[in-house]
């Protein structure tokens, strides 16, 4: 099964991708995580992406389509994947359709996360991640100590805030989503792939809604 999680920044796509990947035997492919890793490693892609990401804009279609085209060829992705944060533009959606046709794989569903805009800002401003294990926390809803325990950082997270999680950049990211990514809702609805969920609920309730959306016909 190959799926896309679609929704605005802070909607919970990354959180839910991690919660369902094991249960469904899929691998999470997050363009945001891949780009942040490239920035940290100082690769040529990272050097190009850094300023754009910090401003809240979108990295070029050419770069992200190239990253995903390479990544879905890897062995673990052959079992099926969860795209988190990709596609974000019409050109990326067309690029995804072309690459899936090229490897003879379908796109099975696109799950749209609907969340109240005020809650998005609260979730994003409260988000922290551990510099050592990468696990995502939230000072309001999932503080350190929240199960499951972390074997990697031994539940002693060194919390950092993403450089693009400040108030000014968040507003820009939400505006960019509305302008460039929201049109994909109709794009996927027209193809019969869209499943909408109310993602304005606790973690477990949202997971259940995603799983139900994926099994609904
Ligand atoms: P990316 O990393 O993809 O960021 P995003 O789409 O803005 O999404 P977020 O990571 O902010 O939110 P999320 O929905 O994953 O929420 P999360 O689960 O963490 O992209 C970053 C940047 O990279 C982009 O701005 C762009 O520059 C570039 N980029 C990436 N992909 C690109 C592409 N395809 N094309 C071009 N550029 C690209 O949850 C948020 C917080 O809320 C967490 O703290 C979490 O604990 C908490 N939370 C989640 N769910 C719940 C819940 N149900 N109840 C309570 N708290 C919750």
mmCIF file of C-alpha atoms and ligand atoms in Angstrom:
data_model
loop_
_atom_site.group_PDB
_atom_site.id
_atom_site.type_symbol
_atom_site.label_atom_id
_atom_site.label_comp_id
_atom_site.label_asym_id
_atom_site.label_seq_id
_atom_site.Cartn_x
_atom_site.Cartn_y
_atom_site.Cartn_z
ATOM 1 C CA UNK A 1 0.000 0.000 0.000
ATOM 2 C CA UNK A 2 1.273 3.468 -0.914
ATOM 3 C CA UNK A 3 -0.333 6.457 0.767
ATOM 4 C CA UNK A 4 0.004 10.203 1.073
ATOM 5 C CA UNK A 5 -0.697 12.145 4.287
ATOM 6 C CA UNK A 6 -1.870 15.607 3.275
ATOM 7 C CA UNK A 7 -2.491 18.552 5.561
ATOM 8 C CA UNK A 8 -1.179 21.867 6.826
ATOM 9 C CA UNK A 9 1.937 22.311 8.965
ATOM 10 C CA UNK A 10 1.384 20.998 12.479
ATOM 11 C CA UNK A 11 -1.612 18.863 11.503
ATOM 12 C CA UNK A 12 0.085 15.747 12.907
ATOM 13 C CA UNK A 13 1.192 14.030 9.675
ATOM 14 C CA UNK A 14 4.656 13.089 10.945
ATOM 15 C CA UNK A 15 3.315 11.939 14.307
ATOM 16 C CA UNK A 16 0.687 9.700 12.726
ATOM 17 C CA UNK A 17 3.059 8.357 10.052
ATOM 18 C CA UNK A 18 5.301 7.098 12.850
ATOM 19 C CA UNK A 19 2.329 5.598 14.728
ATOM 20 C CA UNK A 20 0.999 3.621 11.732
ATOM 21 C CA UNK A 21 4.129 2.599 9.831
ATOM 22 C CA UNK A 22 4.843 -0.528 11.889
ATOM 23 C CA UNK A 23 1.208 -1.629 12.104
ATOM 24 C CA UNK A 24 0.768 -1.369 8.340
ATOM 25 C CA UNK A 25 4.261 -2.584 7.397
ATOM 26 C CA UNK A 26 5.023 0.654 5.550
ATOM 27 C CA UNK A 27 7.971 3.046 5.613
ATOM 28 C CA UNK A 28 7.558 6.759 6.352
ATOM 29 C CA UNK A 29 9.095 9.023 3.710
ATOM 30 C CA UNK A 30 9.176 12.598 5.029
ATOM 31 C CA UNK A 31 10.648 15.196 2.673
ATOM 32 C CA UNK A 32 10.934 17.587 5.640
ATOM 33 C CA UNK A 33 13.072 15.064 7.578
ATOM 34 C CA UNK A 34 15.180 14.302 4.498
ATOM 35 C CA UNK A 35 15.781 17.987 3.817
ATOM 36 C CA UNK A 36 16.642 18.682 7.484
ATOM 37 C CA UNK A 37 19.156 15.784 7.361
ATOM 38 C CA UNK A 38 20.682 17.295 4.201
ATOM 39 C CA UNK A 39 20.925 20.714 5.883
ATOM 40 C CA UNK A 40 22.597 19.163 8.945
ATOM 41 C CA UNK A 41 25.060 17.227 6.775
ATOM 42 C CA UNK A 42 25.832 20.328 4.694
ATOM 43 C CA UNK A 43 25.234 18.546 1.373
ATOM 44 C CA UNK A 44 24.705 20.594 -1.814
ATOM 45 C CA UNK A 45 20.929 20.011 -1.522
ATOM 46 C CA UNK A 46 21.041 21.061 2.124
ATOM 47 C CA UNK A 47 22.928 24.238 1.297
ATOM 48 C CA UNK A 48 20.278 25.173 -1.286
ATOM 49 C CA UNK A 49 17.353 24.237 0.968
ATOM 50 C CA UNK A 50 18.409 25.843 4.274
ATOM 51 C CA UNK A 51 17.403 29.465 3.686
ATOM 52 C CA UNK A 52 14.174 28.516 1.895
ATOM 53 C CA UNK A 53 13.101 26.264 4.766
ATOM 54 C CA UNK A 54 13.932 28.867 7.403
ATOM 55 C CA UNK A 55 11.836 31.426 5.512
ATOM 56 C CA UNK A 56 8.816 29.074 5.374
ATOM 57 C CA UNK A 57 8.863 28.768 1.579
ATOM 58 C CA UNK A 58 8.965 25.633 -0.528
ATOM 59 C CA UNK A 59 12.146 24.005 -1.777
ATOM 60 C CA UNK A 60 12.152 23.600 -5.568
ATOM 61 C CA UNK A 61 9.993 20.903 -7.144
ATOM 62 C CA UNK A 62 13.041 19.606 -9.001
ATOM 63 C CA UNK A 63 14.940 18.928 -5.769
ATOM 64 C CA UNK A 64 12.131 17.241 -3.848
ATOM 65 C CA UNK A 65 10.868 15.166 -6.781
ATOM 66 C CA UNK A 66 14.464 13.991 -7.302
ATOM 67 C CA UNK A 67 14.809 13.045 -3.619
ATOM 68 C CA UNK A 68 11.583 11.022 -3.612
ATOM 69 C CA UNK A 69 12.275 9.407 -6.999
ATOM 70 C CA UNK A 70 15.559 8.054 -5.594
ATOM 71 C CA UNK A 71 14.125 7.083 -2.207
ATOM 72 C CA UNK A 72 11.168 5.033 -3.478
ATOM 73 C CA UNK A 73 13.569 2.814 -5.426
ATOM 74 C CA UNK A 74 15.189 1.611 -2.195
ATOM 75 C CA UNK A 75 14.418 -1.890 -0.959
ATOM 76 C CA UNK A 76 12.462 -0.925 2.173
ATOM 77 C CA UNK A 77 10.127 1.330 0.168
ATOM 78 C CA UNK A 78 9.204 -1.496 -2.196
ATOM 79 C CA UNK A 79 6.934 -2.922 0.547
ATOM 80 C CA UNK A 80 4.890 0.274 0.525
ATOM 81 C CA UNK A 81 5.286 3.795 1.853
ATOM 82 C CA UNK A 82 3.675 6.702 3.647
ATOM 83 C CA UNK A 83 4.517 10.022 2.010
ATOM 84 C CA UNK A 84 4.560 12.749 4.665
ATOM 85 C CA UNK A 85 4.938 16.308 3.361
ATOM 86 C CA UNK A 86 5.063 15.297 -0.302
ATOM 87 C CA UNK A 87 3.566 16.181 -2.743
ATOM 88 C CA UNK A 88 2.986 19.870 -1.969
ATOM 89 C CA UNK A 89 2.427 21.311 -5.451
ATOM 90 C CA UNK A 90 0.672 20.236 -8.630
ATOM 91 C CA UNK A 91 4.088 19.658 -10.279
ATOM 92 C CA UNK A 92 5.093 17.357 -7.406
ATOM 93 C CA UNK A 93 1.799 15.445 -7.649
ATOM 94 C CA UNK A 94 2.350 14.978 -11.392
ATOM 95 C CA UNK A 95 5.946 13.929 -10.679
ATOM 96 C CA UNK A 96 4.720 11.346 -8.165
ATOM 97 C CA UNK A 97 2.181 9.947 -10.644
ATOM 98 C CA UNK A 98 4.903 9.618 -13.277
ATOM 99 C CA UNK A 99 7.380 7.917 -10.936
ATOM 100 C CA UNK A 100 4.753 5.456 -9.662
ATOM 101 C CA UNK A 101 3.751 4.617 -13.242
ATOM 102 C CA UNK A 102 7.447 4.074 -13.961
ATOM 103 C CA UNK A 103 7.775 1.427 -11.238
ATOM 104 C CA UNK A 104 4.317 -0.064 -11.843
ATOM 105 C CA UNK A 105 2.933 0.854 -8.402
ATOM 106 C CA UNK A 106 -0.405 2.470 -7.549
ATOM 107 C CA UNK A 107 -1.169 5.307 -5.157
ATOM 108 C CA UNK A 108 -3.836 3.785 -2.895
ATOM 109 C CA UNK A 109 -5.123 6.682 -0.800
ATOM 110 C CA UNK A 110 -4.540 10.284 0.233
ATOM 111 C CA UNK A 111 -5.562 11.065 3.815
ATOM 112 C CA UNK A 112 -6.363 14.729 4.404
ATOM 113 C CA UNK A 113 -5.877 15.972 7.993
ATOM 114 C CA UNK A 114 -8.368 18.732 8.864
ATOM 115 C CA UNK A 115 -7.360 20.808 11.908
ATOM 116 C CA UNK A 116 -8.530 24.164 13.215
ATOM 117 C CA UNK A 117 -5.903 26.825 12.221
ATOM 118 C CA UNK A 118 -5.554 28.127 15.795
ATOM 119 C CA UNK A 119 -4.698 24.653 16.998
ATOM 120 C CA UNK A 120 -2.032 24.334 14.289
ATOM 121 C CA UNK A 121 -0.178 27.335 15.660
ATOM 122 C CA UNK A 122 -0.416 25.980 19.220
ATOM 123 C CA UNK A 123 0.873 22.556 18.169
ATOM 124 C CA UNK A 124 3.757 24.028 16.191
ATOM 125 C CA UNK A 125 4.809 26.513 18.853
ATOM 126 C CA UNK A 126 4.832 23.684 21.429
ATOM 127 C CA UNK A 127 6.782 21.225 19.295
ATOM 128 C CA UNK A 128 10.281 20.210 20.427
ATOM 129 C CA UNK A 129 12.471 17.348 19.245
ATOM 130 C CA UNK A 130 15.318 15.438 20.809
ATOM 131 C CA UNK A 131 18.680 16.243 19.274
ATOM 132 C CA UNK A 132 19.871 12.679 19.941
ATOM 133 C CA UNK A 133 16.966 10.387 19.022
ATOM 134 C CA UNK A 134 14.909 12.764 16.832
ATOM 135 C CA UNK A 135 11.702 11.926 18.685
ATOM 136 C CA UNK A 136 9.088 14.659 18.538
ATOM 137 C CA UNK A 137 7.537 16.010 21.745
ATOM 138 C CA UNK A 138 5.129 18.797 22.557
ATOM 139 C CA UNK A 139 5.342 20.984 25.636
ATOM 140 C CA UNK A 140 1.521 21.149 25.748
ATOM 141 C CA UNK A 141 0.393 17.685 24.667
ATOM 142 C CA UNK A 142 3.320 15.242 24.725
ATOM 143 C CA UNK A 143 6.026 16.383 27.155
ATOM 144 C CA UNK A 144 9.190 14.346 27.793
ATOM 145 C CA UNK A 145 8.308 11.246 29.792
ATOM 146 C CA UNK A 146 5.289 10.478 27.603
ATOM 147 C CA UNK A 147 5.274 6.763 26.725
ATOM 148 C CA UNK A 148 6.711 4.801 25.022
ATOM 149 C CA UNK A 149 10.085 5.106 26.776
ATOM 150 C CA UNK A 150 13.036 5.931 24.542
ATOM 151 C CA UNK A 151 15.919 3.435 24.545
ATOM 152 C CA UNK A 152 18.110 5.694 22.454
ATOM 153 C CA UNK A 153 18.269 8.856 24.575
ATOM 154 C CA UNK A 154 17.335 7.007 27.774
ATOM 155 C CA UNK A 155 14.428 9.412 28.330
ATOM 156 C CA UNK A 156 16.860 12.296 28.799
ATOM 157 C CA UNK A 157 15.996 14.264 25.647
ATOM 158 C CA UNK A 158 18.024 17.287 24.672
ATOM 159 C CA UNK A 159 15.128 19.348 23.379
ATOM 160 C CA UNK A 160 15.508 21.727 20.469
ATOM 161 C CA UNK A 161 12.986 23.788 18.527
ATOM 162 C CA UNK A 162 12.969 23.730 14.727
ATOM 163 C CA UNK A 163 14.268 27.019 13.279
ATOM 164 C CA UNK A 164 11.091 27.324 11.158
ATOM 165 C CA UNK A 165 8.762 26.885 14.158
ATOM 166 C CA UNK A 166 8.655 30.589 15.075
ATOM 167 C CA UNK A 167 5.468 32.650 14.825
ATOM 168 C CA UNK A 168 6.339 34.628 11.671
ATOM 169 C CA UNK A 169 7.476 31.585 9.720
ATOM 170 C CA UNK A 170 4.494 29.515 10.829
ATOM 171 C CA UNK A 171 2.070 32.079 9.361
ATOM 172 C CA UNK A 172 3.980 32.007 6.102
ATOM 173 C CA UNK A 173 4.005 28.175 6.018
ATOM 174 C CA UNK A 174 0.238 28.079 6.550
ATOM 175 C CA UNK A 175 -0.264 30.676 3.777
ATOM 176 C CA UNK A 176 2.003 28.693 1.421
ATOM 177 C CA UNK A 177 0.002 25.557 2.222
ATOM 178 C CA UNK A 178 -3.284 27.309 1.384
ATOM 179 C CA UNK A 179 -1.959 28.690 -1.864
ATOM 180 C CA UNK A 180 0.198 25.873 -3.239
ATOM 181 C CA UNK A 181 -0.830 22.659 -1.516
ATOM 182 C CA UNK A 182 -4.573 23.036 -0.809
ATOM 183 C CA UNK A 183 -5.356 22.655 -4.572
ATOM 184 C CA UNK A 184 -4.174 19.044 -4.278
ATOM 185 C CA UNK A 185 -7.317 18.293 -2.276
ATOM 186 C CA UNK A 186 -9.397 18.675 -5.446
ATOM 187 C CA UNK A 187 -6.689 17.020 -7.535
ATOM 188 C CA UNK A 188 -6.891 13.824 -5.462
ATOM 189 C CA UNK A 189 -10.644 14.041 -4.909
ATOM 190 C CA UNK A 190 -11.104 14.039 -8.698
ATOM 191 C CA UNK A 191 -9.028 10.844 -8.840
ATOM 192 C CA UNK A 192 -11.141 9.129 -6.184
ATOM 193 C CA UNK A 193 -8.233 8.864 -3.736
ATOM 194 C CA UNK A 194 -9.135 11.432 -1.080
ATOM 195 C CA UNK A 195 -10.112 10.366 2.455
ATOM 196 C CA UNK A 196 -10.765 13.220 4.905
ATOM 197 C CA UNK A 197 -10.367 12.959 8.659
ATOM 198 C CA UNK A 198 -10.941 15.324 11.554
ATOM 199 C CA UNK A 199 -7.428 15.403 13.073
ATOM 200 C CA UNK A 200 -8.496 17.669 15.917
ATOM 201 C CA UNK A 201 -8.470 14.939 18.587
ATOM 202 C CA UNK A 202 -6.025 13.102 20.832
ATOM 203 C CA UNK A 203 -3.200 11.013 19.345
ATOM 204 C CA UNK A 204 -4.907 7.619 19.613
ATOM 205 C CA UNK A 205 -8.235 8.863 18.252
ATOM 206 C CA UNK A 206 -6.517 10.335 15.198
ATOM 207 C CA UNK A 207 -4.589 7.090 14.620
ATOM 208 C CA UNK A 208 -7.869 5.162 14.689
ATOM 209 C CA UNK A 209 -9.389 7.618 12.198
ATOM 210 C CA UNK A 210 -6.429 7.256 9.818
ATOM 211 C CA UNK A 211 -6.621 3.470 9.978
ATOM 212 C CA UNK A 212 -10.373 3.554 9.439
ATOM 213 C CA UNK A 213 -9.971 5.920 6.478
ATOM 214 C CA UNK A 214 -7.493 3.528 4.908
ATOM 215 C CA UNK A 215 -9.777 0.531 5.225
ATOM 216 C CA UNK A 216 -12.966 2.361 4.120
ATOM 217 C CA UNK A 217 -13.984 1.717 0.522
HETATM 218 P P1 LIG B 1 7.879 19.572 6.966
HETATM 219 O O1 LIG B 1 8.840 19.028 7.930
HETATM 220 O O2 LIG B 1 7.156 18.650 6.063
HETATM 221 O O3 LIG B 1 6.870 20.489 7.776
HETATM 222 P P2 LIG B 1 5.297 20.712 7.638
HETATM 223 O O4 LIG B 1 4.569 20.164 6.495
HETATM 224 O O5 LIG B 1 5.234 22.169 7.804
HETATM 225 O O6 LIG B 1 4.725 19.855 8.706
HETATM 226 P P3 LIG B 1 5.140 19.804 10.171
HETATM 227 O O7 LIG B 1 6.337 18.926 10.363
HETATM 228 O O8 LIG B 1 5.217 21.212 10.727
HETATM 229 O O9 LIG B 1 3.817 19.175 10.807
HETATM 230 P P4 LIG B 1 3.226 17.717 10.965
HETATM 231 O O10 LIG B 1 1.909 17.711 10.305
HETATM 232 O O11 LIG B 1 4.201 16.644 10.590
HETATM 233 O O12 LIG B 1 2.987 17.741 12.544
HETATM 234 P P5 LIG B 1 3.672 16.880 13.704
HETATM 235 O O13 LIG B 1 3.241 15.472 13.599
HETATM 236 O O14 LIG B 1 5.121 17.159 13.831
HETATM 237 O O15 LIG B 1 8.570 20.672 6.024
HETATM 238 C C1 LIG B 1 9.413 21.677 6.552
HETATM 239 C C2 LIG B 1 9.916 22.536 5.397
HETATM 240 O O16 LIG B 1 10.700 21.712 4.486
HETATM 241 C C3 LIG B 1 8.840 23.162 4.509
HETATM 242 O O17 LIG B 1 8.348 24.373 5.044
HETATM 243 C C4 LIG B 1 9.587 23.349 3.201
HETATM 244 O O18 LIG B 1 10.459 24.458 3.253
HETATM 245 C C5 LIG B 1 10.451 22.085 3.127
HETATM 246 N N1 LIG B 1 9.742 20.985 2.450
HETATM 247 C C6 LIG B 1 9.380 19.784 2.988
HETATM 248 N N2 LIG B 1 8.759 19.025 2.075
HETATM 249 C C7 LIG B 1 8.720 19.761 0.929
HETATM 250 C C8 LIG B 1 8.167 19.534 -0.361
HETATM 251 N N3 LIG B 1 7.521 18.375 -0.660
HETATM 252 N N4 LIG B 1 8.291 20.521 -1.291
HETATM 253 C C9 LIG B 1 8.951 21.680 -1.017
HETATM 254 N N5 LIG B 1 9.479 21.969 0.190
HETATM 255 C C10 LIG B 1 9.378 21.010 1.156
HETATM 256 O O19 LIG B 1 2.887 17.519 14.972
HETATM 257 C C11 LIG B 1 3.120 18.854 15.358
HETATM 258 C C12 LIG B 1 3.157 18.929 16.893
HETATM 259 O O20 LIG B 1 1.836 18.659 17.392
HETATM 260 C C13 LIG B 1 4.088 17.920 17.577
HETATM 261 O O21 LIG B 1 4.695 18.516 18.689
HETATM 262 C C14 LIG B 1 3.145 16.784 18.012
HETATM 263 O O22 LIG B 1 3.613 16.144 19.188
HETATM 264 C C15 LIG B 1 1.848 17.527 18.258
HETATM 265 N N6 LIG B 1 0.659 16.734 17.914
HETATM 266 C C16 LIG B 1 0.498 16.022 16.756
HETATM 267 N N7 LIG B 1 -0.697 15.403 16.770
HETATM 268 C C17 LIG B 1 -1.308 15.750 17.933
HETATM 269 C C18 LIG B 1 -2.562 15.419 18.522
HETATM 270 N N8 LIG B 1 -3.455 14.631 17.901
HETATM 271 N N9 LIG B 1 -2.860 15.926 19.739
HETATM 272 C C19 LIG B 1 -1.977 16.737 20.379
HETATM 273 N N10 LIG B 1 -0.764 17.089 19.887
HETATM 274 C C20 LIG B 1 -0.421 16.598 18.666
#
